[in-house]
PDB file of C-alpha atoms in Angstrom:
ATOM      1  CA  MET A 176       6.470  18.455 -23.608  1.00  0.00           C
ATOM      2  CA  PRO A 177       3.426  16.770 -22.018  1.00  0.00           C
ATOM      3  CA  ALA A 178       0.721  18.981 -20.538  1.00  0.00           C
ATOM      4  CA  ASP A 179       1.199  17.377 -17.104  1.00  0.00           C
ATOM      5  CA  LEU A 180       4.842  18.419 -17.019  1.00  0.00           C
ATOM      6  CA  CYS A 181       4.007  21.978 -18.094  1.00  0.00           C
ATOM      7  CA  GLN A 182       1.453  22.192 -15.310  1.00  0.00           C
ATOM      8  CA  TRP A 183       4.060  21.091 -12.760  1.00  0.00           C
ATOM      9  CA  ILE A 184       6.581  23.601 -14.017  1.00  0.00           C
ATOM     10  CA  ALA A 185       3.966  26.356 -13.874  1.00  0.00           C
ATOM     11  CA  SER A 186       3.120  25.570 -10.249  1.00  0.00           C
ATOM     12  CA  PRO A 187       6.126  23.937  -8.574  1.00  0.00           C
ATOM     13  CA  ALA A 188       4.989  24.531  -4.978  1.00  0.00           C
ATOM     14  CA  LEU A 189       3.352  21.126  -4.828  1.00  0.00           C
ATOM     15  CA  VAL A 190       5.194  18.380  -6.630  1.00  0.00           C
ATOM     16  CA  GLN A 191       3.686  14.948  -6.805  1.00  0.00           C
ATOM     17  CA  ILE A 192       5.373  12.263  -8.888  1.00  0.00           C
ATOM     18  CA  ARG A 193       3.082  10.431 -11.247  1.00  0.00           C
ATOM     19  CA  LYS A 194       3.879   6.975 -12.568  1.00  0.00           C
ATOM     20  CA  ASP A 195       2.607   7.648 -16.100  1.00  0.00           C
ATOM     21  CA  ILE A 196       5.321  10.162 -17.010  1.00  0.00           C
ATOM     22  CA  SER A 197       8.029   8.713 -19.192  1.00  0.00           C
ATOM     23  CA  PRO A 198      11.502   8.526 -17.596  1.00  0.00           C
ATOM     24  CA  THR A 199      12.821  11.096 -20.076  1.00  0.00           C
ATOM     25  CA  TYR A 200      10.412  13.768 -18.859  1.00  0.00           C
ATOM     26  CA  PHE A 201      10.903  12.804 -15.219  1.00  0.00           C
ATOM     27  CA  TYR A 202      14.648  13.380 -15.503  1.00  0.00           C
ATOM     28  CA  LEU A 203      14.084  16.599 -17.437  1.00  0.00           C
ATOM     29  CA  PHE A 204      11.831  17.906 -14.671  1.00  0.00           C
ATOM     30  CA  ARG A 205      14.242  16.739 -12.011  1.00  0.00           C
ATOM     31  CA  ALA A 206      17.060  18.565 -13.788  1.00  0.00           C
ATOM     32  CA  LEU A 207      14.986  21.762 -13.882  1.00  0.00           C
ATOM     33  CA  ALA A 208      13.729  21.521 -10.294  1.00  0.00           C
ATOM     34  CA  PRO A 209      16.705  23.316  -8.661  1.00  0.00           C
ATOM     35  CA  MET A 210      15.826  26.415 -10.682  1.00  0.00           C
ATOM     36  CA  TYR A 211      12.479  26.571  -8.926  1.00  0.00           C
ATOM     37  CA  TYR A 212      13.570  26.071  -5.346  1.00  0.00           C
ATOM     38  CA  ARG A 213      16.782  28.079  -5.480  1.00  0.00           C
ATOM     39  CA  GLY A 214      16.193  31.094  -3.245  1.00  0.00           C
ATOM     40  CA  SER A 215      12.886  29.729  -1.957  1.00  0.00           C
ATOM     41  CA  ALA A 216      11.864  30.308   1.634  1.00  0.00           C
ATOM     42  CA  ALA A 217       9.780  27.123   1.815  1.00  0.00           C
ATOM     43  CA  ALA A 218       9.077  23.874   0.007  1.00  0.00           C
ATOM     44  CA  ILE A 219       6.064  21.598   0.274  1.00  0.00           C
ATOM     45  CA  ILE A 220       6.712  18.012  -0.691  1.00  0.00           C
ATOM     46  CA  VAL A 221       3.541  16.029  -1.255  1.00  0.00           C
ATOM     47  CA  TYR A 222       2.983  12.290  -1.187  1.00  0.00           C
ATOM     48  CA  ASP A 223      -0.160  10.227  -1.643  1.00  0.00           C
ATOM     49  CA  ILE A 224      -1.148   8.353   1.539  1.00  0.00           C
ATOM     50  CA  THR A 225      -2.738   5.656  -0.641  1.00  0.00           C
ATOM     51  CA  LYS A 226       0.530   4.848  -2.477  1.00  0.00           C
ATOM     52  CA  GLU A 227       3.598   3.748  -0.527  1.00  0.00           C
ATOM     53  CA  GLU A 228       5.938   4.371  -3.477  1.00  0.00           C
ATOM     54  CA  THR A 229       5.133   8.102  -3.381  1.00  0.00           C
ATOM     55  CA  PHE A 230       6.415   8.259   0.195  1.00  0.00           C
ATOM     56  CA  SER A 231       9.658   6.585  -0.881  1.00  0.00           C
ATOM     57  CA  THR A 232       9.986   9.094  -3.732  1.00  0.00           C
ATOM     58  CA  LEU A 233       9.371  11.928  -1.287  1.00  0.00           C
ATOM     59  CA  LYS A 234      12.529  10.952   0.591  1.00  0.00           C
ATOM     60  CA  ASN A 235      14.527  11.350  -2.637  1.00  0.00           C
ATOM     61  CA  TRP A 236      13.092  14.843  -3.117  1.00  0.00           C
ATOM     62  CA  VAL A 237      14.010  15.761   0.461  1.00  0.00           C
ATOM     63  CA  LYS A 238      17.566  14.580  -0.218  1.00  0.00           C
ATOM     64  CA  GLU A 239      17.669  16.583  -3.469  1.00  0.00           C
ATOM     65  CA  LEU A 240      16.392  19.679  -1.676  1.00  0.00           C
ATOM     66  CA  GLY A 241      19.011  19.238   1.047  1.00  0.00           C
ATOM     67  CA  GLN A 242      21.800  19.012  -1.511  1.00  0.00           C
ATOM     68  CA  HIS A 243      20.734  21.804  -3.845  1.00  0.00           C
ATOM     69  CA  GLY A 244      18.214  23.948  -1.972  1.00  0.00           C
ATOM     70  CA  PRO A 245      18.793  26.996   0.208  1.00  0.00           C
ATOM     71  CA  PRO A 246      20.356  26.150   3.589  1.00  0.00           C
ATOM     72  CA  ASN A 247      17.528  27.447   5.805  1.00  0.00           C
ATOM     73  CA  ILE A 248      14.546  26.447   3.689  1.00  0.00           C
ATOM     74  CA  VAL A 249      11.387  25.567   5.606  1.00  0.00           C
ATOM     75  CA  VAL A 250      10.323  22.071   4.549  1.00  0.00           C
ATOM     76  CA  ALA A 251       6.763  20.814   4.839  1.00  0.00           C
ATOM     77  CA  ILE A 252       5.626  17.275   4.148  1.00  0.00           C
ATOM     78  CA  ALA A 253       1.989  16.883   3.145  1.00  0.00           C
ATOM     79  CA  GLY A 254       0.291  13.503   3.026  1.00  0.00           C
ATOM     80  CA  ASN A 255      -2.503  14.085   0.541  1.00  0.00           C
ATOM     81  CA  LYS A 256      -5.823  12.221   0.237  1.00  0.00           C
ATOM     82  CA  CYS A 257      -6.451  11.984   3.977  1.00  0.00           C
ATOM     83  CA  ASP A 258     -10.117  11.607   3.045  1.00  0.00           C
ATOM     84  CA  LEU A 259      -9.283   8.089   1.734  1.00  0.00           C
ATOM     85  CA  VAL A 260      -8.206   6.471   5.011  1.00  0.00           C
ATOM     86  CA  ASP A 261      -9.812   3.155   4.059  1.00  0.00           C
ATOM     87  CA  VAL A 262      -7.195   2.647   1.296  1.00  0.00           C
ATOM     88  CA  ARG A 263      -4.234   4.101   3.209  1.00  0.00           C
ATOM     89  CA  GLU A 264      -0.811   2.546   2.536  1.00  0.00           C
ATOM     90  CA  VAL A 265       1.393   5.051   4.408  1.00  0.00           C
ATOM     91  CA  MET A 266       0.798   5.130   8.140  1.00  0.00           C
ATOM     92  CA  GLU A 267       0.507   8.622   9.596  1.00  0.00           C
ATOM     93  CA  ARG A 268       2.909   7.768  12.448  1.00  0.00           C
ATOM     94  CA  ASP A 269       5.636   6.687   9.989  1.00  0.00           C
ATOM     95  CA  ALA A 270       5.317   9.904   8.003  1.00  0.00           C
ATOM     96  CA  LYS A 271       5.237  12.031  11.166  1.00  0.00           C
ATOM     97  CA  ASP A 272       8.343  10.300  12.526  1.00  0.00           C
ATOM     98  CA  TYR A 273      10.172  10.912   9.258  1.00  0.00           C
ATOM     99  CA  ALA A 274       9.140  14.577   9.204  1.00  0.00           C
ATOM    100  CA  ASP A 275      10.316  14.986  12.799  1.00  0.00           C
ATOM    101  CA  SER A 276      13.664  13.378  11.921  1.00  0.00           C
ATOM    102  CA  ILE A 277      14.330  16.049   9.275  1.00  0.00           C
ATOM    103  CA  HIS A 278      12.754  18.895  11.292  1.00  0.00           C
ATOM    104  CA  ALA A 279       9.944  19.360   8.766  1.00  0.00           C
ATOM    105  CA  ILE A 280       6.346  20.412   9.194  1.00  0.00           C
ATOM    106  CA  PHE A 281       3.981  17.487   8.797  1.00  0.00           C
ATOM    107  CA  VAL A 282       0.307  17.546   7.957  1.00  0.00           C
ATOM    108  CA  GLU A 283      -2.139  15.232   6.258  1.00  0.00           C
ATOM    109  CA  THR A 284      -4.324  17.022   3.742  1.00  0.00           C
ATOM    110  CA  SER A 285      -7.108  16.536   1.261  1.00  0.00           C
ATOM    111  CA  ALA A 286      -6.829  18.815  -1.726  1.00  0.00           C
ATOM    112  CA  LYS A 287     -10.202  17.539  -2.900  1.00  0.00           C
ATOM    113  CA  ASN A 288     -11.997  18.457   0.331  1.00  0.00           C
ATOM    114  CA  ALA A 289      -9.762  21.393   1.354  1.00  0.00           C
ATOM    115  CA  ILE A 290      -8.697  19.721   4.612  1.00  0.00           C
ATOM    116  CA  ASN A 291      -5.676  21.269   6.389  1.00  0.00           C
ATOM    117  CA  ILE A 292      -4.577  23.300   3.352  1.00  0.00           C
ATOM    118  CA  ASN A 293      -4.847  26.687   5.073  1.00  0.00           C
ATOM    119  CA  GLU A 294      -3.313  25.273   8.259  1.00  0.00           C
ATOM    120  CA  LEU A 295      -0.311  24.051   6.284  1.00  0.00           C
ATOM    121  CA  PHE A 296       0.367  27.474   4.796  1.00  0.00           C
ATOM    122  CA  ILE A 297      -0.209  29.211   8.129  1.00  0.00           C
ATOM    123  CA  GLU A 298       2.377  26.967   9.813  1.00  0.00           C
ATOM    124  CA  ILE A 299       4.849  27.562   6.991  1.00  0.00           C
ATOM    125  CA  SER A 300       4.382  31.323   7.332  1.00  0.00           C
ATOM    126  CA  ARG A 301       5.095  31.081  11.063  1.00  0.00           C
ATOM    127  CA  ARG A 302       8.404  29.343  10.437  1.00  0.00           C
ATOM    128  CA  ILE A 303       9.762  31.536   7.660  1.00  0.00           C
ATOM    129  CA  PRO A 304      12.264  33.917   9.246  1.00  0.00           C
ATOM    130  CA  SER A 305      11.669  37.628   8.945  1.00  0.00           C
ATOM    131  CA  THR A 306      13.708  39.494   6.364  1.00  0.00           C
ATOM    132  CA  ASP A 307      12.704  42.857   7.812  1.00  0.00           C
ATOM    133  CA  ALA A 308      15.311  44.896   9.699  1.00  0.00           C
ATOM    134  CA  ASN A 309      12.674  45.543  12.379  1.00  0.00           C
ATOM    135  CA  PRO A 310      11.002  42.184  12.872  1.00  0.00           C
ATOM    136  CA  PRO A 311       7.467  42.077  14.295  1.00  0.00           C
ATOM    137  CA  SER A 312       7.108  41.571  18.029  1.00  0.00           C
ATOM    138  CA  GLY A 313       8.362  38.185  19.150  1.00  0.00           C
ATOM    139  CA  GLY A 314      10.708  37.942  16.145  1.00  0.00           C
ATOM    140  CA  LYS A 315       8.340  35.673  14.212  1.00  0.00           C
ATOM    141  CA  GLY A 316       6.631  36.202  10.918  1.00  0.00           C
ATOM    142  CA  PHE A 317       7.247  38.360   7.906  1.00  0.00           C
ATOM    143  CA  LYS A 318       5.700  41.334   6.151  1.00  0.00           C
ATOM    144  CA  LEU A 319       4.154  41.176   2.717  1.00  0.00           C
ATOM    145  CA  ARG A 320       4.798  44.260   0.674  1.00  0.00           C
ATOM    146  CA  ARG A 321       2.957  45.342  -2.438  1.00  0.00           C
ATOM    147  CA  GLN A 322       5.173  46.002  -5.422  1.00  0.00           C
ATOM    148  CA  PRO A 323       4.890  49.588  -6.713  1.00  0.00           C
ATOM    149  CA  SER A 324       2.601  49.578  -9.718  1.00  0.00           C
ATOM    150  CA  GLU A 325       3.125  51.379 -12.985  1.00  0.00           C
ATOM    151  CA  PRO A 326       0.973  54.510 -13.337  1.00  0.00           C
ATOM    152  CA  ARG A 327      -2.135  53.727 -15.345  1.00  0.00           C
ATOM    153  CA  ARG A 328      -2.368  55.308 -18.735  1.00  0.00           C
ATOM    154  CA  SER A 329      -5.558  56.276 -20.402  1.00  0.00           C
ATOM    155  CA  CYS A 330      -5.945  56.466 -24.099  1.00  0.00           C
ATOM    156  CA  CYS A 331      -7.433  59.976 -24.227  1.00  0.00           C
TER     157      CYS A 331
END
């Protein structure tokens, strides 16, 4: 299995389709993808603003998520490489209109320059419904709980 594919499987939160992956591995990853988003509260689908074909592929991933993902999943669309506006192929308005049409969060980001990354995750956290029996005031948000840890053992 190519290293690129292993990296994607290890961190499926951001999926960006690369053209250099052979079709066999693309279909393998696509077949495995439902395992990763089943039961997820949110999904971030990333496209490259400098490559129109990545935006077209994004729409296929949204369709896949709609068919096989959880019913109330929070979807975010991130247009990456917003620092490269001079070579833009996907217009921000087109992407925003599409995101609005599917009720998704939309943000343009730059992973390289850390632009809008925190804002994206903050907005996702605001939209994830509370699973607590006593939701925080206003009914928005969720609580993070630390898993109980095993007691530490010393050797002597």
